[in-house]
Amino acid sequence: MTSRSSQPEGRSDGGHDIHGLLDRFARLGATPGGGITRLCASPADGEARDLFAALLGEAGAIVTTDGVGNQFGRFPLAGVEGAPLVMAGSHLDSQMRAGRLDGTLGVVAALEVGRTLMGRKRDGAPFDADFCAVNWTNEEGARFRPSLLGSGAYAGHHDAAFALSRRDDDGVSLGDALEAIEYRGRDAAPAVPACYLELHVEQGSVLEEEGATIGVVARNWGALKVEAVFEGEQAHTGPTRMDRRRDALLAAAHAITAARALADRWPGRLHTSVGRLLVEPNSPNVVPARVALSLEVRSADDAVLAEAGRFADALLATAAAEAGVGLTIATRSERPIRSLPQAVGDLVSFCAETSGHRTLRMDTVAGHDALSLLGRCPLGLIFVPSVGGVAHNEREATHAADLDAGRDVLLDAADRLCRAGGSPERATRSPGSAPERTERRPGSAP
Amino acid sequence: MTSRSSQPEGRSDGGHDIHGLLDRFARLGATPGGGITRLCASPADGEARDLFAALLGEAGAIVTTDGVGNQFGRFPLAGVEGAPLVMAGSHLDSQMRAGRLDGTLGVVAALEVGRTLMGRKRDGAPFDADFCAVNWTNEEGARFRPSLLGSGAYAGHHDAAFALSRRDDDGVSLGDALEAIEYRGRDAAPAVPACYLELHVEQGSVLEEEGATIGVVARNWGALKVEAVFEGEQAHTGPTRMDRRRDALLAAAHAITAARALADRWPGRLHTSVGRLLVEPNSPNVVPARVALSLEVRSADDAVLAEAGRFADALLATAAAEAGVGLTIATRSERPIRSLPQAVGDLVSFCAETSGHRTLRMDTVAGHDALSLLGRCPLGLIFVPSVGGVAHNEREATHAADLDAGRDVLLDAADRLCRAGGSPERATRSPGSAPERTERRPGSAP
């Protein structure tokens, strides 16, 4: 084995080379702009799932796929039936023209943790929990809505039938799309784990600005997500008198500008957006009859979120009234502001600080699969810095050393958990194997 | 033959039963809401073209299709090579969920005029011009842009290669779409006619409000059509700070509301609209990176149109600046305000008034294939009332008696033109055969 530790992208110490793996996954759904488009249950997603399953199998995992396409790779570390389970993962699906790290980092890192822990088991490490790497279906919500469909079904927030019946803009259901790529599984999902971990890129710029390497997520921002439909009257844009038009797109435009203005009531504390608009019939010379609009309002402050939610409801109604069109709220869902379990955060901080990484307790503004499991099991969400805070963009990037740091912290936390029956409290006090890695320095042999 | 003249929809006097034909065409691309969706070069358009060609052939026409799919049915009335040509028609393509009359009326009426004139020729009428019924390709601009592609190619405003290379939102070219329905023709188009006539529903409410049955179009409104592209930066709607977002959809929303406000500067004299918006990537949790927007500005006043055009350019730039995004003007085309030939209008008025119909000289706000031929040959555009002014809508309707009136005026004008070498001046003084029809009354035998 050649020492390549001066080139983090090519390191191959014991097999957990996440850089080479990230490169391999980045080829599946690659875009000309250097990112990926790997929509849920697309052919490219199928290829990424095939690669994940093959790598899991090579690494000694038992690979299963549940009824909504979640992929699990269980590494039998404990050597006994019914051992507690430590789970880690994220998602392989992406937005359109997205970055290569979002989701994939967490899946690849979990795979490499599993491979490494299997090696340590062969070397005699005394594990008393199994480890499971997971790829959740449709985290993004780009092709099928809502987001977090796979982890949400696993956690019992909705049933599998609901998830499978979601349709994309061409009317294809998730169930049929999974069948087409042969990932509508028949296996039972594993029981809820003793502890769940997820490594993810921050997608914001807080870590970079604070000079920290490891973000220990302590809380999630709350979110209000509204799918509104404006119903106007289809008409000719030429002869139809202006005062007789009932323009659904004009209503949507009023709503979009009002939603942006709403954010300025609480600068820095409220994020608002309209990211999606479906216009019908969408012809240059036809007054739009129907526009479906996706509005999001996010805040970390319960009072702000509640008041902003009332403003959001009102601005939609006002926009409809201004354009003289009808309004239907198709869906309105709230994700509450919640704290993540302290004990898992303490474990992650302990592992990071033991390795000399500067940590920061922080919020997640974005949703992640980990949040689906909140209240179901102890869980930890670990961030590494996003260069310039760029996310959902082909230019998304994280420095190689930060990726390594995230992978090492995930590995250390998982290792400790798998020696402590999955208990984060016990894991923080367990010996682990961190010093083995932190002694490694550029130029030294592994 | 049974007399059914008390039921205008079923009249069958001499074969020119446009109501039965309109019913037959309305079944091709029929929508559940009672309208049609017959996008250009779709399978439904192919079926409508097949029916048109078959009916032309049965009626004794020589049917040809040119390189951009325009269909011509030449009725050899004059009996000599190189006879002048009188042409009439419109288009069989439609908007999404549109009415059954828009375009189809003009095609069906031209077909029935041809059939009737052939009968009169057999009965010994002395024609000295041939008649040609035409179906122009892609009038609507719903699937392929710009609109008026077929008549524009025929009139030489752009070449066939340009028209065939236009692509729909799925990237399919007009050429390939026409091949697929077997209507990319190989025939030469007929030479520009001595006179062109088009019967169309008004699509506005002027005739209804004025109590007139036949609109004689004297002028078209000018139009400015702009395809603008806002280029922002794709980002996550969650963690991305509001002040760092460059939201292309927010720019579009500013433009849409500003365009609507612009119309209020000249109430009743300026129509503005944004009918089409393409949002990328169009995901609920992604700040839109790119929005293409179709803006239209229409007026019958040159000074208003020029000033409104400057405002339109400025509002797009302002919208881009407000959202901090880039702006590209992909296309910017102006249709000037022009008068239609007086002589053809006089002929149409003469025919209508001879039959006792109240006429109105009026504007067309919408574009029509006839306008493509302005400056190329004498032409006339004949309107019949739209119930409630409803257009580009499944509820589009015209009273049966008004449809009959339009058909009769078109027939009379075409008959006179075909006895006058295609000259509108001579045709107005020719004997024609109008009295034969105006003597017919409900309840009387044909």
CSV table of C-alpha atoms in Angstrom, one decimal, chain A residues 95-98 102 139-143 145 147 169 202-205 208-209 221 225 227 233-245 247 249-250 252-254 256-257 259-260 263-264 268 270-288 294 296 298 365-368 388-395, chain B residues 95-98 102 139-143 145 147 169 202-205 208-209 221 225 227 233-245 247 249-250 252-254 256-257 259-260 263-264 268 270-288 294 296 298 365-368 388-395:
chain,number,residue,atom,x,y,z
A,95,GLN,CA,-31.9,18.2,-6.9
A,96,MET,CA,-31.5,19.3,-10.5
A,97,ARG,CA,-27.9,20.5,-11.2
A,98,ALA,CA,-26.9,20.0,-7.6
A,102,ASP,CA,-25.3,16.8,-0.6
A,139,GLU,CA,-34.9,13.1,0.7
A,140,GLU,CA,-34.8,16.1,-1.6
A,141,GLY,CA,-38.5,16.5,-2.6
A,142,ALA,CA,-37.2,17.6,-6.1
A,143,ARG,CA,-39.1,14.9,-8.1
A,145,ARG,CA,-43.2,15.8,-2.9
A,147,SER,CA,-39.3,15.7,0.9
A,169,ASP,CA,-44.9,16.3,-12.8
A,202,GLU,CA,-23.7,22.4,6.2
A,203,GLN,CA,-25.2,24.2,3.1
A,204,GLY,CA,-24.7,27.5,4.9
A,205,SER,CA,-21.7,29.6,5.8
A,208,GLU,CA,-16.8,28.9,7.7
A,209,GLU,CA,-17.5,32.3,9.3
A,221,TRP,CA,-35.3,25.6,12.4
A,225,LYS,CA,-44.5,24.8,3.9
A,227,GLU,CA,-48.7,24.5,-1.5
A,233,GLU,CA,-59.7,32.2,-15.9
A,234,GLN,CA,-58.0,31.2,-19.1
A,235,ALA,CA,-58.3,34.0,-21.7
A,236,HIS,CA,-56.6,35.5,-24.7
A,237,THR,CA,-53.8,37.9,-23.8
A,238,GLY,CA,-54.8,40.0,-26.8
A,239,PRO,CA,-58.4,41.1,-27.0
A,240,THR,CA,-59.4,40.3,-23.4
A,241,ARG,CA,-60.0,43.6,-21.6
A,242,MET,CA,-57.5,44.1,-18.8
A,243,ASP,CA,-60.4,44.7,-16.3
A,244,ARG,CA,-61.9,41.4,-17.1
A,245,ARG,CA,-58.8,39.3,-16.7
A,247,ASP,CA,-54.8,36.2,-14.1
A,249,LEU,CA,-49.9,34.2,-12.5
A,250,LEU,CA,-50.4,37.8,-11.5
A,252,ALA,CA,-48.6,34.3,-7.8
A,253,ALA,CA,-46.3,37.3,-8.6
A,254,HIS,CA,-48.0,39.3,-5.8
A,256,ILE,CA,-43.8,36.0,-4.4
A,257,THR,CA,-42.9,39.7,-3.8
A,259,ALA,CA,-43.2,36.7,0.7
A,260,ARG,CA,-39.8,38.3,0.0
A,263,ALA,CA,-38.5,38.2,5.4
A,264,ASP,CA,-37.4,41.8,6.0
A,268,GLY,CA,-31.7,37.2,9.6
A,270,LEU,CA,-36.8,34.6,9.0
A,271,HIS,CA,-36.2,32.9,5.7
A,272,THR,CA,-38.9,32.9,3.0
A,273,SER,CA,-39.0,31.5,-0.5
A,274,VAL,CA,-41.0,30.4,-3.4
A,275,GLY,CA,-39.0,27.9,-5.3
A,276,ARG,CA,-41.6,26.2,-7.4
A,277,LEU,CA,-44.3,27.4,-9.7
A,278,LEU,CA,-46.5,25.4,-12.1
A,279,VAL,CA,-48.2,27.6,-14.6
A,280,GLU,CA,-51.1,26.4,-16.8
A,281,PRO,CA,-51.5,26.5,-19.7
A,282,ASN,CA,-48.2,28.4,-19.8
A,283,SER,CA,-48.5,29.8,-23.3
A,284,PRO,CA,-47.2,33.4,-24.2
A,285,ASN,CA,-50.6,34.5,-25.5
A,286,VAL,CA,-52.9,32.9,-22.9
A,287,VAL,CA,-53.8,34.5,-19.5
A,288,PRO,CA,-52.8,31.8,-17.0
A,294,SER,CA,-44.7,26.3,-3.2
A,296,GLU,CA,-41.6,28.1,2.5
A,298,ARG,CA,-38.4,29.1,8.1
A,365,VAL,CA,-32.0,25.4,8.7
A,366,ALA,CA,-32.5,22.7,6.1
A,367,GLY,CA,-34.4,19.5,6.7
A,368,HIS,CA,-32.4,16.3,6.8
A,388,GLY,CA,-19.0,30.0,0.6
A,389,GLY,CA,-22.2,28.4,2.0
A,390,VAL,CA,-23.1,27.3,-1.5
A,391,ALA,CA,-25.8,24.6,-1.7
A,392,HIS,CA,-28.2,23.0,-4.1
A,393,ASN,CA,-25.8,24.2,-6.7
A,394,GLU,CA,-23.1,22.6,-8.9
A,395,ARG,CA,-20.5,24.7,-7.3
B,95,GLN,CA,-53.9,26.2,-27.3
B,96,MET,CA,-54.2,23.9,-24.3
B,97,ARG,CA,-57.8,23.5,-23.2
B,98,ALA,CA,-59.0,25.9,-25.9
B,102,ASP,CA,-60.6,29.3,-32.8
B,139,GLU,CA,-50.6,29.7,-35.7
B,140,GLU,CA,-51.0,29.6,-31.9
B,141,GLY,CA,-47.4,29.5,-30.7
B,142,ALA,CA,-48.5,27.3,-27.9
B,143,ARG,CA,-46.2,24.4,-28.6
B,145,ARG,CA,-42.6,29.7,-30.7
B,147,SER,CA,-46.7,32.0,-33.4
B,169,ASP,CA,-40.3,22.4,-24.2
B,202,GLU,CA,-63.6,37.8,-32.6
B,203,GLN,CA,-62.2,36.6,-29.3
B,204,GLY,CA,-63.2,39.9,-27.8
B,205,SER,CA,-66.6,41.4,-26.9
B,208,GLU,CA,-71.5,41.7,-28.9
B,209,GLU,CA,-71.5,45.1,-27.2
B,221,TRP,CA,-53.1,46.4,-32.9
B,225,LYS,CA,-43.3,40.5,-27.6
B,227,GLU,CA,-38.7,36.8,-24.3
B,233,GLU,CA,-27.9,31.7,-8.5
B,234,GLN,CA,-29.2,28.3,-7.6
B,235,ALA,CA,-29.2,27.9,-3.8
B,236,HIS,CA,-30.8,26.2,-0.9
B,237,THR,CA,-34.0,27.9,0.3
B,238,GLY,CA,-33.2,26.9,3.9
B,239,PRO,CA,-29.7,27.9,5.1
B,240,THR,CA,-28.9,30.5,2.4
B,241,ARG,CA,-29.0,34.0,3.9
B,242,MET,CA,-31.7,36.2,2.4
B,243,ASP,CA,-29.2,38.9,1.6
B,244,ARG,CA,-27.1,36.5,-0.4
B,245,ARG,CA,-29.9,35.1,-2.6
B,247,ASP,CA,-33.6,34.7,-6.9
B,249,LEU,CA,-38.2,34.0,-9.8
B,250,LEU,CA,-38.3,37.0,-7.5
B,252,ALA,CA,-39.9,37.6,-12.7
B,253,ALA,CA,-42.5,38.4,-10.0
B,254,HIS,CA,-41.4,42.0,-9.9
B,256,ILE,CA,-45.1,40.6,-13.8
B,257,THR,CA,-46.6,43.0,-11.3
B,259,ALA,CA,-46.2,44.9,-16.4
B,260,ARG,CA,-49.7,44.8,-15.0
B,263,ALA,CA,-51.4,48.8,-18.5
B,264,ASP,CA,-53.1,51.1,-16.0
B,268,GLY,CA,-58.3,50.5,-22.3
B,270,LEU,CA,-52.8,49.2,-23.6
B,271,HIS,CA,-52.9,45.4,-23.0
B,272,THR,CA,-50.0,43.8,-21.1
B,273,SER,CA,-49.5,40.2,-20.1
B,274,VAL,CA,-47.0,37.6,-19.0
B,275,GLY,CA,-48.5,34.2,-20.0
B,276,ARG,CA,-45.5,32.0,-19.9
B,277,LEU,CA,-42.8,31.3,-17.3
B,278,LEU,CA,-40.2,28.6,-17.3
B,279,VAL,CA,-38.6,28.2,-13.8
B,280,GLU,CA,-35.4,26.2,-13.3
B,281,PRO,CA,-34.9,24.0,-11.4
B,282,ASN,CA,-38.4,24.5,-10.0
B,283,SER,CA,-38.1,22.7,-6.8
B,284,PRO,CA,-39.8,23.8,-3.5
B,285,ASN,CA,-36.5,24.1,-1.6
B,286,VAL,CA,-34.2,25.6,-4.3
B,287,VAL,CA,-33.8,29.3,-5.0
B,288,PRO,CA,-34.6,29.5,-8.7
B,294,SER,CA,-42.8,35.9,-22.1
B,296,GLU,CA,-46.5,41.0,-24.4
B,298,ARG,CA,-50.3,45.5,-27.3
B,365,VAL,CA,-56.0,42.8,-31.1
B,366,ALA,CA,-54.9,39.2,-31.6
B,367,GLY,CA,-52.6,38.1,-34.3
B,368,HIS,CA,-54.0,36.0,-37.1
B,388,GLY,CA,-69.0,37.1,-23.7
B,389,GLY,CA,-65.7,37.8,-25.5
B,390,VAL,CA,-64.4,34.5,-24.1
B,391,ALA,CA,-61.3,33.2,-26.0
B,392,HIS,CA,-58.5,30.7,-25.5
B,393,ASN,CA,-60.9,28.9,-23.1
B,394,GLU,CA,-63.0,25.8,-23.3
B,395,ARG,CA,-66.1,28.0,-22.9
